[in-house]
Amino acid sequence: MMTPSDVIAAADITFSCVSDPQVAKNMVFGNCGVLQEISADKGYVEMTGIDADTSQDIAEAISSRGGRYLEAQVQGSKVQAEEGTLVILAAGDRSLFDDCQSCFQAMGKNSFYLGEVGNASKMNLVLQVMAGVTLAGLAEGMALADRAGLQQKDVMEIMELTSLACPLMIEKGKAIIEGGFPTHLPLQHMQKDLRLGMLMGDTLELPLPLTAATNEVFKHAKRLGYGEHDVSSVYIRTRF
Amino acid sequence: MMTPSDVIAAADITFSCVSDPQVAKNMVFGNCGVLQEISADKGYVEMTGIDADTSQDIAEAISSRGGRYLEAQVQGSKVQAEEGTLVILAAGDRSLFDDCQSCFQAMGKNSFYLGEVGNASKMNLVLQVMAGVTLAGLAEGMALADRAGLQQKDVMEIMELTSLACPLMIEKGKAIIEGGFPTHLPLQHMQKDLRLGMLMGDTLELPLPLTAATNEVFKHAKRLGYGEHDVSSVYIRTRF
Amino acid sequence: MMTPSDVIAAADITFSCVSDPQVAKNMVFGNCGVLQEISADKGYVEMTGIDADTSQDIAEAISSRGGRYLEAQVQGSKVQAEEGTLVILAAGDRSLFDDCQSCFQAMGKNSFYLGEVGNASKMNLVLQVMAGVTLAGLAEGMALADRAGLQQKDVMEIMELTSLACPLMIEKGKAIIEGGFPTHLPLQHMQKDLRLGMLMGDTLELPLPLTAATNEVFKHAKRLGYGEHDVSSVYIRTRF
Amino acid sequence: MMTPSDVIAAADITFSCVSDPQVAKNMVFGNCGVLQEISADKGYVEMTGIDADTSQDIAEAISSRGGRYLEAQVQGSKVQAEEGTLVILAAGDRSLFDDCQSCFQAMGKNSFYLGEVGNASKMNLVLQVMAGVTLAGLAEGMALADRAGLQQKDVMEIMELTSLACPLMIEKGKAIIEGGFPTHLPLQHMQKDLRLGMLMGDTLELPLPLTAATNEVFKHAKRLGYGEHDVSSVYIRTRF
């Protein structure tokens, strides 16, 4: 078995992608962690969905030992990963971003360099907030349709012809109709991002009533046992 | 000047499209109204965005005088109207729906017949609720981005590559960046539909926390004076 | 059996208290209804919890037949009714208010005359909105305490010493701890008032985010089957 | 000038009451901080409104150096402080709680010992959440009354006779009517507690839709510049 520090020692550039900010921090600062072996010729790319503060903490620790740090946040779920159409949002060390291009190309067709550490995390949370609210709205609309005696497949058929049609709505609408919720993007992953988005709004003193309401709905779905199901299972809470 | 009853007298099929359910009712039941001239060889098509109860009241009054009634709700705004890509949702008299096909074809490429009176109104409200929540989420995300020091044009450029990209998000995102809010779909029109959607949820005893929060945000924007601006001006409330 | 019109014929002043605005209207405008027998020497006192529009409709109909009309809204539940400490909020015909004093004294120690028809309904809804939000907050706090491993009886014991202590909080806090929810004030009654309060806010274009969120929570509790239980059973939804 | 460590060195028992959890931590862990001088014969009482995690961090650090730690949270604002009717909620070292009795008696008539470190912080947040929701509901009701053309003083006069009457509602209702908002309890203080309450709910996976909506309303009021005004100035946001 290899420890994080073993991996750093063995590779020039290491990519990390774990479950949440706390685990990402443990990976770096923990026992036999990344920091132990990081040095001037090493690069560390954090791909975990994290907040800007966590990213800055990691960036400082790595820089202070001479290492290069890049935060690289991923937009897209299992479907996009399989298609190689993930979008990579990166910020931090520009030379490391350039060195990662071949890897990023393999994951997705598009990568963006957004400047200083934190910008990619923030951009990722902005997009996740918009996706979360949209999905909760989809679920609420589908529940309303069902309760009103409308066919949900009619809702989707019509929606695909309106200006609201996007791959996410169509894919998740189908998942709601089928009811199986196979996991492309775990619900608890999006709830974590909604929580981080709320903290971002708190820090910036920006009221976010929609995000706040959405976060509570996702929390409720998680509590009902759907944390590891697909994000579309938020529907279960809505139609409860 | 022609009164509503004059119009009915002069035409075989009359299309009505006014501002809200109350005005639609006045048109039918009021002085010199539709009912006065409706008869067995007349058709009446209600295209105002209304609730199912209002539509049923109108349907009954028209049927009781032998007339044919169709509710035909429109999905799409000025852009779709100009492009002829509106979507028509219809319910009620099937033969009238068939007789209207040439008119509907001129407005949009797609029309749906959804069965008994009320179904088209309900379907329209379901779609409006989903669009309203999505737009309020977009506005909240754009405000969060701005506050966090991110470029809103970067948000849009990235979003266009994700599974959240839909014409509505892209069009309204651009309107938010430009800040002019020229009116394609008036904010007060969508707020009216959110209110009707809430009443539909009340009747069906379905909790709709997202729609409720969205309705309050739209009400706030309206109160700040943006009722006649485009629906994208809900952003002003969000970034307030 | 007596019809509403029989009652009006038999009495000088008639008091009405039914379940909601629609039933109140039916009582007046329906078959064998109040209007049939109302005349110059008759008084009609509406004690049903209604909205101002409904009250004005009834007022006009009764006045147009020469009758006197008073809206009299009641603050308080079964406990206050038994103690004779209900508060009566009245508006409309001043002479009828005066004539009702002995009756109002029997119900409660305090009655207020608030001017023109509608004012008492509005005042009642304002108070109900504040009570509903407060109760939903109490339920949420009690659920949070329980989840955090605190004793709910400690919460109540401490709260009784703070500036938040009021008979409603104390009574409903105890009901939550005991868990029986014997009905002093039915949950669906308060949800109706929250809904009417929301409509009042809609008409006045006043955003009411707290009332909106509270109304959805009460709707959820009602849907879970607690409509006829006491208002304190909103806790069930909260700790769900 | 005395540093925190100077104070610890000079006293047997030290009471800390600062603005928020971060400042409380800095006081203990910072340069010339509490930890430097804490020892077996010293007691440290944290009276800052904090979350349980922060309290536990401080508790561990102090215990590890042999010191005694008590968290003592205060319910009540300037009015209660002047009257000596504050309520003290304490948890942690029982002997230190006993040794503090004379001090606690001077501040308030009631103090509670709630067991292990964290319990007092949690209890305080539960009460603050309930108070915050109640106040936001009061503000919303008062705004609704005003918009509806009712006299706010009538609202208060009637409310004082209902089961909702509590010192907090009466005091803050008067502040809303007077409009001056002299600071008894700073709005940003309560917003901080609502934020901590939300984090507590996040950790416990408990949906708190009311607290979430209230927190956003308080954040909005803070952003409008009322952070240092009294908590009753949340009304300004509501009637905006």
CSV table of N, CA, C and O in Angstrom, one decimal, chain B residues 147 220 223-224 237-240, chain D residues 147 220 223-224 237-240:
chain,number,residue,atom,x,y,z
B,147,ARG,N,-19.8,39.0,-6.8
B,147,ARG,CA,-19.3,39.3,-5.5
B,147,ARG,C,-18.0,38.7,-5.1
B,147,ARG,O,-17.2,39.2,-4.4
B,220,HIS,N,-40.3,40.6,-5.0
B,220,HIS,CA,-39.4,41.6,-4.5
B,220,HIS,C,-38.8,42.5,-5.7
B,220,HIS,O,-38.8,43.7,-5.7
B,223,ARG,N,-41.5,44.7,-6.9
B,223,ARG,CA,-41.7,45.8,-6.0
B,223,ARG,C,-40.6,46.9,-6.2
B,223,ARG,O,-40.8,48.1,-6.0
B,224,LEU,N,-39.4,46.4,-6.6
B,224,LEU,CA,-38.3,47.4,-6.8
B,224,LEU,C,-38.5,48.1,-8.1
B,224,LEU,O,-37.6,48.9,-8.5
B,237,ARG,N,-32.7,42.2,-8.0
B,237,ARG,CA,-33.1,41.9,-6.6
B,237,ARG,C,-32.0,41.1,-6.0
B,237,ARG,O,-31.6,41.3,-4.8
B,238,THR,N,-31.5,40.1,-6.7
B,238,THR,CA,-30.5,39.2,-6.2
B,238,THR,C,-29.2,39.8,-5.8
B,238,THR,O,-28.6,39.5,-4.7
B,239,ARG,N,-28.8,40.8,-6.6
B,239,ARG,CA,-27.5,41.4,-6.3
B,239,ARG,C,-27.7,42.7,-5.4
B,239,ARG,O,-26.7,43.4,-5.2
B,240,PHE,N,-28.9,42.9,-5.1
B,240,PHE,CA,-29.2,44.1,-4.3
B,240,PHE,C,-28.3,44.2,-3.1
B,240,PHE,O,-28.2,43.4,-2.3
D,147,ARG,N,-48.3,47.8,5.3
D,147,ARG,CA,-48.7,47.9,3.9
D,147,ARG,C,-50.2,47.8,3.7
D,147,ARG,O,-50.7,48.3,2.7
D,220,HIS,N,-29.3,39.9,4.7
D,220,HIS,CA,-29.7,41.0,3.8
D,220,HIS,C,-29.7,42.3,4.6
D,220,HIS,O,-29.2,43.3,4.1
D,223,ARG,N,-26.3,43.4,5.2
D,223,ARG,CA,-25.7,44.0,4.0
D,223,ARG,C,-26.3,45.4,3.7
D,223,ARG,O,-25.6,46.2,3.1
D,224,LEU,N,-27.5,45.6,4.1
D,224,LEU,CA,-28.1,47.0,3.9
D,224,LEU,C,-27.5,48.0,4.9
D,224,LEU,O,-27.9,49.1,5.0
D,237,ARG,N,-35.2,45.5,6.3
D,237,ARG,CA,-35.1,44.6,5.2
D,237,ARG,C,-36.5,44.1,4.8
D,237,ARG,O,-36.8,44.0,3.6
D,238,THR,N,-37.3,43.8,5.8
D,238,THR,CA,-38.6,43.2,5.5
D,238,THR,C,-39.5,44.2,4.8
D,238,THR,O,-40.3,43.8,3.9
D,239,ARG,N,-39.5,45.4,5.2
D,239,ARG,CA,-40.4,46.4,4.6
D,239,ARG,C,-39.8,47.1,3.4
D,239,ARG,O,-40.3,48.0,2.8
D,240,PHE,N,-38.6,46.7,3.1
D,240,PHE,CA,-37.9,47.4,2.0
D,240,PHE,C,-38.7,47.4,0.7
D,240,PHE,O,-39.1,46.4,0.2
